[in-house]
Short mmCIF file of C-alpha atoms in Angstrom, two decimals:
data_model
loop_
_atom_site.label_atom_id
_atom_site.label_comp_id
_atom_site.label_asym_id
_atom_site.label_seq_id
_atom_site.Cartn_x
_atom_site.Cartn_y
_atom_site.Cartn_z
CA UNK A 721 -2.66 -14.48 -4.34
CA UNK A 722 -1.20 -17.63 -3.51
CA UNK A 723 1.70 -17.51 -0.67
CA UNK A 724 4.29 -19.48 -2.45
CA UNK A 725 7.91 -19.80 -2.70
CA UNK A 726 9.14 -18.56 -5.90
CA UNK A 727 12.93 -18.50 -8.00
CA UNK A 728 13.93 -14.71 -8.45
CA UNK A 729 13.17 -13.37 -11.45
CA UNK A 730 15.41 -13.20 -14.71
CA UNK A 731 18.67 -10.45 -14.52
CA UNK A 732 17.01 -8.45 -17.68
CA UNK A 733 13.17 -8.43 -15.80
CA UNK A 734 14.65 -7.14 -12.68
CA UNK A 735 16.66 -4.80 -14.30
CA UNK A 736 12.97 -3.35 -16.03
CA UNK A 737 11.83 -3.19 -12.75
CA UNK A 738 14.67 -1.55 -11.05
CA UNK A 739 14.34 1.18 -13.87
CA UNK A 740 10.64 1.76 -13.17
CA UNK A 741 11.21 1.88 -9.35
CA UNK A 742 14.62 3.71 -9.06
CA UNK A 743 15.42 6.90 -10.40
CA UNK A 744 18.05 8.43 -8.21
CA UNK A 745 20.43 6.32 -6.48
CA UNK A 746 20.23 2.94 -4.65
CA UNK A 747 20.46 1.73 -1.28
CA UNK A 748 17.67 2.79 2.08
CA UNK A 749 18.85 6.53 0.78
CA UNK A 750 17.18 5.78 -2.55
CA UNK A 751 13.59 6.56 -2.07
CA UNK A 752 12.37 9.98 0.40
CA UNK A 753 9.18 8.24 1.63
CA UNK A 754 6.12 6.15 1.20
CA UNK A 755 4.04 3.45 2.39
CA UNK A 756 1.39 0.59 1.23
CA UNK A 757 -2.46 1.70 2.18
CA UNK A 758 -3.65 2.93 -1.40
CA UNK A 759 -5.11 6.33 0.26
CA UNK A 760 -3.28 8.86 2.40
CA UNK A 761 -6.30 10.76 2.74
CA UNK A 762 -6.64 10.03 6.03
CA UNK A 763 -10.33 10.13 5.28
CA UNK A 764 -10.54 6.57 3.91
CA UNK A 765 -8.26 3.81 4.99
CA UNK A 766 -8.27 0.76 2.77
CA UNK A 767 -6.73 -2.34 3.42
CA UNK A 768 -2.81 -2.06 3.64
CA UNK A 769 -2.10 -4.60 0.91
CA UNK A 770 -3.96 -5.14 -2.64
CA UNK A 771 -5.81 -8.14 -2.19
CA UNK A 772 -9.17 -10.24 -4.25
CA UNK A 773 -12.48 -9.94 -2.85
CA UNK A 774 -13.47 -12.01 0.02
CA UNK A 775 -13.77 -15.68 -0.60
CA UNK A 776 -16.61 -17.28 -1.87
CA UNK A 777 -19.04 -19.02 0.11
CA UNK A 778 -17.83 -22.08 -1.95
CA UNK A 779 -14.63 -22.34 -1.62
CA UNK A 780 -14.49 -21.60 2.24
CA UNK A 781 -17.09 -24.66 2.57
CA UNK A 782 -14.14 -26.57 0.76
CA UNK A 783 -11.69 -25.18 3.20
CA UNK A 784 -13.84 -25.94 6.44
CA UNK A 785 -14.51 -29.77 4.83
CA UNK A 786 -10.72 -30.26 4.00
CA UNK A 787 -9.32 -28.90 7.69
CA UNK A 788 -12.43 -31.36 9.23
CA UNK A 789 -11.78 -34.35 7.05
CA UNK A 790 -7.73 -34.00 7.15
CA UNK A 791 -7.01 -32.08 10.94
CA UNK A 792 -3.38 -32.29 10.20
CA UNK A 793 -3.48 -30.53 6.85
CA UNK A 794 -1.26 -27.24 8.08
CA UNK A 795 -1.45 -25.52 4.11
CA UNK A 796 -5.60 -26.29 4.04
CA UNK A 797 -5.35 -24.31 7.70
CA UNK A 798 -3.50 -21.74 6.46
CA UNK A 799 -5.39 -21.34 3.63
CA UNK A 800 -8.79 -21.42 5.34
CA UNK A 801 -6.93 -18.67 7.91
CA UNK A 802 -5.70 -16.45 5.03
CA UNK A 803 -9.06 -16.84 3.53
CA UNK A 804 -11.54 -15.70 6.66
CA UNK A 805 -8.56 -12.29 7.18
CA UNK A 806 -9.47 -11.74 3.29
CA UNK A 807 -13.48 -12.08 4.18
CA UNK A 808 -13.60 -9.96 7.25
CA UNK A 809 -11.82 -7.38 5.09
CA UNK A 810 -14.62 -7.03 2.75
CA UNK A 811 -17.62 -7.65 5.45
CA UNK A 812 -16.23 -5.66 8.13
CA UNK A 813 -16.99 -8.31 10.60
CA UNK A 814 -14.60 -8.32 13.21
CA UNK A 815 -15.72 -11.56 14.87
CA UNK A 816 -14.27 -13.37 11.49
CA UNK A 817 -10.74 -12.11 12.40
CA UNK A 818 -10.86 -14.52 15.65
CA UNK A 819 -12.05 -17.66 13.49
CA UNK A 820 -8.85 -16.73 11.23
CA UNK A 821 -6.58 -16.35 14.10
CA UNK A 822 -7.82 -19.98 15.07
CA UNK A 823 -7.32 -21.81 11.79
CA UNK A 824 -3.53 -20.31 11.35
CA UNK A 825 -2.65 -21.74 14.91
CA UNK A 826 -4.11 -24.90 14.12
CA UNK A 827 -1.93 -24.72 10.66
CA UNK A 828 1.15 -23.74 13.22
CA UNK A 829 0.32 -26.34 15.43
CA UNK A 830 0.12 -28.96 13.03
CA UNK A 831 3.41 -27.80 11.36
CA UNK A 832 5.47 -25.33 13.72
CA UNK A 833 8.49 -25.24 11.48
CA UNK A 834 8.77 -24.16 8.14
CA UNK A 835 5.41 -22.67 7.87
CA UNK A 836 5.73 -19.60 5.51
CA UNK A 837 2.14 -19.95 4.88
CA UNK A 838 0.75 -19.54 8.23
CA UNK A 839 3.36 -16.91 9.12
CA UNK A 840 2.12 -14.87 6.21
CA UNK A 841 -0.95 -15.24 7.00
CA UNK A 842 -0.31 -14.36 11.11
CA UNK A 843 1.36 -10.98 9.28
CA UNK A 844 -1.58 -10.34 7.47
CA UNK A 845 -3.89 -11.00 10.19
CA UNK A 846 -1.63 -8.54 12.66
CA UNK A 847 -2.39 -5.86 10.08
CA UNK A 848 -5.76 -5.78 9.30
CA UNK A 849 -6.31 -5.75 13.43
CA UNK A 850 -4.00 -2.52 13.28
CA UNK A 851 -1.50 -4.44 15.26
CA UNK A 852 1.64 -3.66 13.14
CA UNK A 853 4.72 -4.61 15.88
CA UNK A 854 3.33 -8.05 15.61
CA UNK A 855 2.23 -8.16 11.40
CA UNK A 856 5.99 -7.12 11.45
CA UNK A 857 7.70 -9.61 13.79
CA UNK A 858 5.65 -12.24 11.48
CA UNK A 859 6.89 -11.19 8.42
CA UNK A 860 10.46 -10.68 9.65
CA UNK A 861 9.56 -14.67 10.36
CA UNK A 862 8.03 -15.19 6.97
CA UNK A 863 10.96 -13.86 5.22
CA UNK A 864 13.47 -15.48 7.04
CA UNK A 865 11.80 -18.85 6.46
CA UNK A 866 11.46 -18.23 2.75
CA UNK A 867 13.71 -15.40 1.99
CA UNK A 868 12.16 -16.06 -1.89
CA UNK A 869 9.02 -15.44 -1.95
CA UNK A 870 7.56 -12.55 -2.79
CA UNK A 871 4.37 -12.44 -0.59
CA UNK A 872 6.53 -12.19 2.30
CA UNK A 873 7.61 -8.75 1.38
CA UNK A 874 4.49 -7.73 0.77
CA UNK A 875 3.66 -8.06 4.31
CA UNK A 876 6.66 -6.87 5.18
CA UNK A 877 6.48 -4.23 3.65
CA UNK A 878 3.09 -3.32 4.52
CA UNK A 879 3.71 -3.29 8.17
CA UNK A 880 7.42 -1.21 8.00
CA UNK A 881 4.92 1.44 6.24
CA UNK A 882 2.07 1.51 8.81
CA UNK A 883 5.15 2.08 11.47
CA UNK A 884 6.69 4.57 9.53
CA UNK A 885 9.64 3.34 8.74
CA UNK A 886 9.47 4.32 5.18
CA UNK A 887 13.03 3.16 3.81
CA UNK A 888 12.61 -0.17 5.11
CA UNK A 889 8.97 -0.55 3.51
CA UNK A 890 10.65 0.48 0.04
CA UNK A 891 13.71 -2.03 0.34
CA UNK A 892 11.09 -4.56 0.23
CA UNK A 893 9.03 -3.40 -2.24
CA UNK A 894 11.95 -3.03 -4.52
CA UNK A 895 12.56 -6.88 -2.94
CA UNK A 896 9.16 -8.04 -3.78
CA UNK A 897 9.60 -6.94 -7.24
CA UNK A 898 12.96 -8.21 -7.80
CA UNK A 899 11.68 -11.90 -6.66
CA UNK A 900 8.39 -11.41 -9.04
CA UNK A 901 6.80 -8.22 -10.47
CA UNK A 902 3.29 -8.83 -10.27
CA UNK A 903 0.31 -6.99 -9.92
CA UNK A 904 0.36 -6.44 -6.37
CA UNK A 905 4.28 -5.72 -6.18
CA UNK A 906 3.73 -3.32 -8.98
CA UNK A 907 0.44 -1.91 -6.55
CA UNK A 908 2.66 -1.72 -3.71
CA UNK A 909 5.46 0.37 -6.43
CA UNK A 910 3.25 2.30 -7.56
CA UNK A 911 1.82 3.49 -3.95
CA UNK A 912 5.47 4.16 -2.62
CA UNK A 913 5.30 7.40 -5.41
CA UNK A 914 1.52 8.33 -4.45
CA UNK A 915 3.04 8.77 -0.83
CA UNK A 916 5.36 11.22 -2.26
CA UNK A 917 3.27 13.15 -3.84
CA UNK A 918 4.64 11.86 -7.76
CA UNK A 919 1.44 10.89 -9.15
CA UNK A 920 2.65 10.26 -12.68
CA UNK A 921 5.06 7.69 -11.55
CA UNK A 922 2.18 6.18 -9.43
CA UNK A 923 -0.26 6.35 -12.53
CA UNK A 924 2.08 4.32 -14.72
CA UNK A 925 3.18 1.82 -11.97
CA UNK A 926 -0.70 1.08 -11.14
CA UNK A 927 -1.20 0.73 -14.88
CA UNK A 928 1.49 -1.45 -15.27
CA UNK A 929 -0.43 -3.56 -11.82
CA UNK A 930 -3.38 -3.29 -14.38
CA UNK A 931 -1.82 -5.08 -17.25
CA UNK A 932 0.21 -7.67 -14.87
CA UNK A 933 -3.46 -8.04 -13.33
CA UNK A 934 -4.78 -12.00 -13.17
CA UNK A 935 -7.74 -11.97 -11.14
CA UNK A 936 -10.61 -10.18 -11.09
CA UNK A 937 -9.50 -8.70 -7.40
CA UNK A 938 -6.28 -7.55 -8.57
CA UNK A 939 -8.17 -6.07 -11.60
CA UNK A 940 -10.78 -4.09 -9.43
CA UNK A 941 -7.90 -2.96 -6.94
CA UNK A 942 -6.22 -1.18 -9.90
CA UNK A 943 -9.56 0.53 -11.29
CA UNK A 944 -9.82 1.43 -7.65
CA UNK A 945 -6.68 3.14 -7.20
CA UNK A 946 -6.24 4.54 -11.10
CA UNK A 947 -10.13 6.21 -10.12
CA UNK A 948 -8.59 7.39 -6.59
CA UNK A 949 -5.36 9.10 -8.43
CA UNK A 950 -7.43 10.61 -10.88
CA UNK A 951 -9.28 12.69 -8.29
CA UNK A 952 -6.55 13.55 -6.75
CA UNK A 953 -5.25 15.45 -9.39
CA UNK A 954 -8.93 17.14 -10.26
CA UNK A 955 -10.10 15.04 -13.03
CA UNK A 956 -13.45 13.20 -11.85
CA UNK A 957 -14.18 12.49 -15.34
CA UNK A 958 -11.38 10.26 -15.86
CA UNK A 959 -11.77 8.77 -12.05
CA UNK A 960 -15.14 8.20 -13.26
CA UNK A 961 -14.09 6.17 -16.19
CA UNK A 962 -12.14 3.94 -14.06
CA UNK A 963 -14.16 3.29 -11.60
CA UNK A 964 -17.15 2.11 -13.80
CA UNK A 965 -14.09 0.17 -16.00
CA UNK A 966 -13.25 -1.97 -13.13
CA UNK A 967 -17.42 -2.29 -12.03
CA UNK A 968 -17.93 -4.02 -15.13
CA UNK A 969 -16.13 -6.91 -14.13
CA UNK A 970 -17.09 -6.70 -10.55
CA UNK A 971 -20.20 -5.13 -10.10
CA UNK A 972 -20.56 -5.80 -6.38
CA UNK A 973 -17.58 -4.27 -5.61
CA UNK A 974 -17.89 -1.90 -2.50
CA UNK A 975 -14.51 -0.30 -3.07
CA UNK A 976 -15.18 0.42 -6.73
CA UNK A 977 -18.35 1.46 -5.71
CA UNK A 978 -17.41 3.99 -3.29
CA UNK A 979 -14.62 5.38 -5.93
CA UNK A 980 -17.59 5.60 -8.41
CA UNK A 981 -19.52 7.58 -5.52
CA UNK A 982 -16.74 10.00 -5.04
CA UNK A 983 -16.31 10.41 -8.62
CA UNK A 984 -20.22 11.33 -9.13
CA UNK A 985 -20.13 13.64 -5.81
CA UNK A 986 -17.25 15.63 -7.52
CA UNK A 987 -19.06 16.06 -10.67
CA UNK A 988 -22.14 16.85 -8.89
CA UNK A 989 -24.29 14.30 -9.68
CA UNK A 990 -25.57 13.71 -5.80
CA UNK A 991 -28.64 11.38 -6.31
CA UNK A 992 -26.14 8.87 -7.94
CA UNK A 993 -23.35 9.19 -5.51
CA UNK A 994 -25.92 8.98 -2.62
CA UNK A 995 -26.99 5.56 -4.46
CA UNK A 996 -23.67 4.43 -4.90
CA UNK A 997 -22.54 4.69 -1.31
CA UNK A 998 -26.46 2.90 0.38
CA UNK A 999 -24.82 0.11 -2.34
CA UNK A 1000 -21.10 -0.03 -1.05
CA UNK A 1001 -22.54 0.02 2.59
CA UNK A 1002 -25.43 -2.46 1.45
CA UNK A 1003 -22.19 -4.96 0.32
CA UNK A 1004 -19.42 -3.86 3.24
CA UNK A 1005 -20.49 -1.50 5.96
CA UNK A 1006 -17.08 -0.07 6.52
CA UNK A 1007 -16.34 2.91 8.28
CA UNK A 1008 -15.02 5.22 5.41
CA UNK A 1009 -18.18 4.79 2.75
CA UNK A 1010 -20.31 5.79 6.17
CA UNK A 1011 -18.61 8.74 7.09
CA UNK A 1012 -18.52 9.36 3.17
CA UNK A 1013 -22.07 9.17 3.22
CA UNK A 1014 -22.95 10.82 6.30
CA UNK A 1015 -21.12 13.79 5.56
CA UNK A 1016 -22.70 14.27 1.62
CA UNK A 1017 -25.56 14.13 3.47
CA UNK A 1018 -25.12 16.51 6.18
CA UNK A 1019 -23.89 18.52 3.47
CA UNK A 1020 -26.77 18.94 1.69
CA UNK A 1021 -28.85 19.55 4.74
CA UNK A 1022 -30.22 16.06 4.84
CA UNK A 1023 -29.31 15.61 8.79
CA UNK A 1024 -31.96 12.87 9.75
CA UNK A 1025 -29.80 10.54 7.04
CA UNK A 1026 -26.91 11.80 7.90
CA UNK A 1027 -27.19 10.96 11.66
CA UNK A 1028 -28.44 7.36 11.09
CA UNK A 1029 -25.00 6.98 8.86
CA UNK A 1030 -23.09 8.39 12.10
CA UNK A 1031 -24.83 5.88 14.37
CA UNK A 1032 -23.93 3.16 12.79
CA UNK A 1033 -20.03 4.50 13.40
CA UNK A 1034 -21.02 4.75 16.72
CA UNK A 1035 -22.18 1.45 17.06
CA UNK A 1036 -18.69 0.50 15.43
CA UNK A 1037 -16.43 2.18 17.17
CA UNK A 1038 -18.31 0.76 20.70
CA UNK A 1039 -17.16 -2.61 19.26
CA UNK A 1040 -13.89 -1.71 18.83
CA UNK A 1041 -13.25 -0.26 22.02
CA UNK A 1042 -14.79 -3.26 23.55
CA UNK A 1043 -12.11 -5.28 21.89
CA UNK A 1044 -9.22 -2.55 22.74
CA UNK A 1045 -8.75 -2.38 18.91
CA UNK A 1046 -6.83 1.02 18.10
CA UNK A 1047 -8.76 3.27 16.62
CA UNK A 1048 -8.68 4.04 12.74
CA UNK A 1049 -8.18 7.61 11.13
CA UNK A 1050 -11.86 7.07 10.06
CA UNK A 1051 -12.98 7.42 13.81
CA UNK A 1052 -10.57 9.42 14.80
CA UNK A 1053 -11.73 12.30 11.86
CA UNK A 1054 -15.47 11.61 12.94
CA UNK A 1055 -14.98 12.20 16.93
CA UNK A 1056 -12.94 15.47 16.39
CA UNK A 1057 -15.51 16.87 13.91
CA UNK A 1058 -18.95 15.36 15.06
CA UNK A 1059 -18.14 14.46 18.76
CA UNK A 1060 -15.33 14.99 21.51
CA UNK A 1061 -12.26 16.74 20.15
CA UNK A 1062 -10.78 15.62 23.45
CA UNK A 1063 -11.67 12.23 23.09
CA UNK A 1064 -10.80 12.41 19.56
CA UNK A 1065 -6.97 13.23 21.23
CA UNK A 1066 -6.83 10.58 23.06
CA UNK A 1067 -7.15 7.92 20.44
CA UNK A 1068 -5.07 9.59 18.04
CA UNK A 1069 -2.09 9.13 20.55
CA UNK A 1070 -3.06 5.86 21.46
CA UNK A 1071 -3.25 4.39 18.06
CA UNK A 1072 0.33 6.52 17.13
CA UNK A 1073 2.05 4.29 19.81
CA UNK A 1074 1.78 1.37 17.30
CA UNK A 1075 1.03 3.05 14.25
CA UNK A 1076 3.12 5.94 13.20
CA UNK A 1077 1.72 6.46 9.43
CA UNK A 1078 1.17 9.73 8.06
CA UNK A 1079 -2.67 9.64 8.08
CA UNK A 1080 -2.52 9.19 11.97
CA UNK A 1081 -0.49 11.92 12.47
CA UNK A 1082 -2.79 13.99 9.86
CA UNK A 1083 -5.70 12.86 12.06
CA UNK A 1084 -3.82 13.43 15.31
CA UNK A 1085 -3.16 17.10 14.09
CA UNK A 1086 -6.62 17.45 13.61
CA UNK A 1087 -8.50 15.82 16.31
CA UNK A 1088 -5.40 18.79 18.55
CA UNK A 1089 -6.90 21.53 16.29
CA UNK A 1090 -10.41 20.86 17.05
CA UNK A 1091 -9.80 20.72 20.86
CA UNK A 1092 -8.08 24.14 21.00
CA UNK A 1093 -4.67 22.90 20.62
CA UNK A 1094 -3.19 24.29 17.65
CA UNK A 1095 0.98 24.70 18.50
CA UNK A 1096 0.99 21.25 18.80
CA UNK A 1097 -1.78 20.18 15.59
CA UNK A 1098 0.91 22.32 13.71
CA UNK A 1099 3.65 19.80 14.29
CA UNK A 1100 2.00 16.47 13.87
CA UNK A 1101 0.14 18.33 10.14
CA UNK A 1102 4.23 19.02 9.58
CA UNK A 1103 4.94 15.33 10.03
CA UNK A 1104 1.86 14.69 7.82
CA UNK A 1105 2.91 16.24 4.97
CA UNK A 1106 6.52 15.49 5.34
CA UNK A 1107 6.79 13.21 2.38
CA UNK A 1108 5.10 15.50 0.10
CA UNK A 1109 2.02 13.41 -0.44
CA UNK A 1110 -0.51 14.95 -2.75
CA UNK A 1111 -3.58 15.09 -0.02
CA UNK A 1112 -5.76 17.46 -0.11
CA UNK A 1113 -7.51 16.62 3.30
CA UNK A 1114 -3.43 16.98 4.60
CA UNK A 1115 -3.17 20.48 2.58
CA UNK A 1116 -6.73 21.46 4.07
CA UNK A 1117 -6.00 20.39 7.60
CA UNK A 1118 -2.50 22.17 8.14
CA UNK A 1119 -4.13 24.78 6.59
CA UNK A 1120 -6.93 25.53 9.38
CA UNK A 1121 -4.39 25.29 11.54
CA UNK A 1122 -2.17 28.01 10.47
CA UNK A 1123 -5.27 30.57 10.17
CA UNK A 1124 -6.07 29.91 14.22
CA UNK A 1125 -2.07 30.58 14.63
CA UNK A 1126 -2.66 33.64 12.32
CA UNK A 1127 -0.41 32.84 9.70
CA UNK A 1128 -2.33 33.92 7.16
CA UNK A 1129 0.23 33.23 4.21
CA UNK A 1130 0.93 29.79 5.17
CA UNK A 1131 -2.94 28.87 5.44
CA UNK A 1132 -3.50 30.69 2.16
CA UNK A 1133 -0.68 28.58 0.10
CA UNK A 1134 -1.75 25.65 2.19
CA UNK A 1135 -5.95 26.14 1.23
CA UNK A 1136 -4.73 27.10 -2.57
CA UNK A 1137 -2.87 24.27 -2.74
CA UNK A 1138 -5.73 21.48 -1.39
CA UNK A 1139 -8.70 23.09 -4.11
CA UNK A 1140 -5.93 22.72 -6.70
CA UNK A 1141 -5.05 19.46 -5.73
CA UNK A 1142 -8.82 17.92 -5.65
CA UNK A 1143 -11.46 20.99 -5.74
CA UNK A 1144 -14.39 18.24 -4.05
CA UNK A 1145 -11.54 16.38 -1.59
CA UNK A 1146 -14.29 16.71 0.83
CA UNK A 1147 -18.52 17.41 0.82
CA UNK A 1148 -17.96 19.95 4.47
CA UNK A 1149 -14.52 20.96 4.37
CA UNK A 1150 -13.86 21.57 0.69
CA UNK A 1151 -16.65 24.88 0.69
CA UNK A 1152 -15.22 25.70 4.13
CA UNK A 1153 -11.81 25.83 2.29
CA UNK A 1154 -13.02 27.95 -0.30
CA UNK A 1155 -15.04 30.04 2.17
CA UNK A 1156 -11.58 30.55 4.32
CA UNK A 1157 -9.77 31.29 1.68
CA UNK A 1158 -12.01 34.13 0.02
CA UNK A 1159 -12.18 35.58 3.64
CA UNK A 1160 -7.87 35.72 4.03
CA UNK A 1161 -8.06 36.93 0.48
CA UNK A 1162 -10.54 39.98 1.23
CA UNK A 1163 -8.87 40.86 4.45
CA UNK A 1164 -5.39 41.05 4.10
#
């Protein structure tokens, strides 16, 4: 997606759009709450914006002989910048994040002024380090600079979500569709419903993404997503279907991939889910496909695989503390339940100082629970599930927590509630919910 200024769109196509998006009343009052991050699992966290697959080796060759043969060229900087953040989202290298950083100063420094390009692509960068204050004082620049175009919002809105400041993330959604509705404005519609738990509307928004779609990235996001939705409302059949839709035009695709995985676990076809993951990890060794992995595997007894999986997280999560990076929900969820539930505290509330999304404070509640802590896991799985996102991880979480308060009734609706919602959400805790729940069930 190109970062381009762009005329608003026509009266009668934002008017379509407003319709799709707005159903109750206008204004910051108009939507209850949402975000951009395409899971609020808190088990997986995806990149907070739709974007194509990392750059080919190709065309970031081009980039790297452009900036060399013309130093002075601030869009080929920006570009080369914008294309290294998009690369060390798919490879899970942090080390390329530093040689973006350096080719959008050097487009900043070879055009300080009226640079939407590089400040879009300074946003971007902010946000896939988890540094949101700063992907949000860049886009606040971005926007300013070139209050028409589109990918600005984006940004913007992306970071106002990650800092949980949901009614400002959906004014500039509802922005970035009024300027253009595109694929990834439509995405970034459509995920503002998922966060509030109205699938349907989320379903027809990411279809309408689908359709709008004109790359293959924006085409294997949807699949992604559609696959994702349909799980979370119990039909892996149909999040099957999607998944292997969107792999036939992008059969390397470690997201798609992964969905196809979690698809397969849920209709218990393990040896192909097991495959599935070892060839999302094989393309992107990210955090949520391991801990995906490692826990099917520890499920089904296979602990020798499933600790090679969780050292591998270890090994990641050393290299983020060496950089001081906060921590993810991913590592978070894997030091409360397969390390130090204190430790696991203490980067929960360090990552909520700049990141107050729901799927920290899920985690946060969580990583509490496991250390003993429960009166206060209660209020941050409150806060969680506050916008009445459809998460059955959320559901199963609070849940736990009421049953070692000994609320019984709230941890039955709660557990209920989380198998209805996804009966596989998870290959541990989904038979522990069912195992919890027989037990209230038989002694009350």
């Amino acid at each position: 997606m190109h970062a381009r200024a762009t005329a608003p769109a026509p009266p009668a196509a934002r008017r379509r759009v407003r319709n799709a998006l707005v159903t109750t009343a206008l204004g910051a009052a108009l939507f209850t709450t949402g975000a951009i991050g395409l899971a609020p699992n808190g088990n997986t966290t995806p990149s907070p914006s739709p974007h194509a697959p990392g750059p080919a080796r190709g065309s970031l060759d081009a980039l790297r002989s452009r900036v060399r043969h013309v130093p002075q060229d601030a869009g080929a900087w920006a570009a080369l910048g914008m294309a290294y953040v998009q690369q060390a989202r798919t490879t899970a290298d942090p080390a390329t994040y530093d040689h973006a950083e350096k080719a959008l100063k050097r487009s900043l420094a070879a055009q300080p002024g009226d640079n939407t390009n590089a400040e879009i692509g300074m946003g971007a960068l902010a946000a896939a380090r988890h540094d949101f204050p700063t992907a949000l004082t860049w886009a606040r620049r971005a926007t300013t600079s070139a209050p028409y175009n589109p990918v600005a919002y984006g940004v913007l809105a992306d970071a106002f979500t990650q800092l949980g400041q949901y009614s400002a993330s959906y004014e500039a959604v509802q922005r970035m569709n009024d300027l253009r509705p595109d694929a990834p404005a439509l995405a970034r519609a459509s995920y503002t419903f998922e966060l509030r738990g109205r699938t349907d509307q989320a379903v027809a928004l990411m279809k309408r993404s689908l359709d709008a779609a004109s790359t293959t990235g924006e085409r294997s996001f949807a699949h992604t997503v559609l696959s994702t939705l349909a799980l979370q409302t119990g039909d892996p059949h149909l999040a099957l279907r999607e998944a292997e839709a969107g792999l036939r035009g992008a059969a390397d695709d470690s997201a798609l991939l992964e969905a196809r995985a979690r698809a397969r676990e849920a209709l218990g076809e393990t040896p192909k889910a097991i495959a599935d993951y070892e060839a999302a990890i094989a393309v992107a060794p990210l955090p949520h496909y391991l801990l995906g992995l490692g826990e099917l595997q520890q499920s089904l007894g296979h602990m020798e695989q499933a600790r090679a999986q969780y050292a591998v997280l270890r090994g990641q999560d050393a290299v983020r503390r060496a950089g001081r990076t906060p921590a993810d929900t991913d590592a978070i969820l894997f030091e409360a339940d397969h390390g130090s539930p204190a430790r696991a505290v203490g980067m929960a509330r360090d990552a909520l100082r700049t990141r107050r999304f729901i799927a920290v404070h899920d985690a946060y509640a969580w990583a509490l629970h496991r250390a003993g802590r429960d009166g206060e896991a209660l209020a941050q799985a409150d806060v969680a599930l506050r916008l009445g996102t459809r998460s059955a991880l959320f559901l199963y979480h609070r849940g736990v927590i009421h049953h070692a308060l000994g609320d019984d009734a709230s941890a039955r609706t709660d557990l209920q509630a989380a198998l209805r919602t996804e009966p596989h959400f998870h290959p541990l805790h989904a038979a522990i919910a069912r195992a919890l729940l027989h037990r209230i069930d038989t002694t009350s």
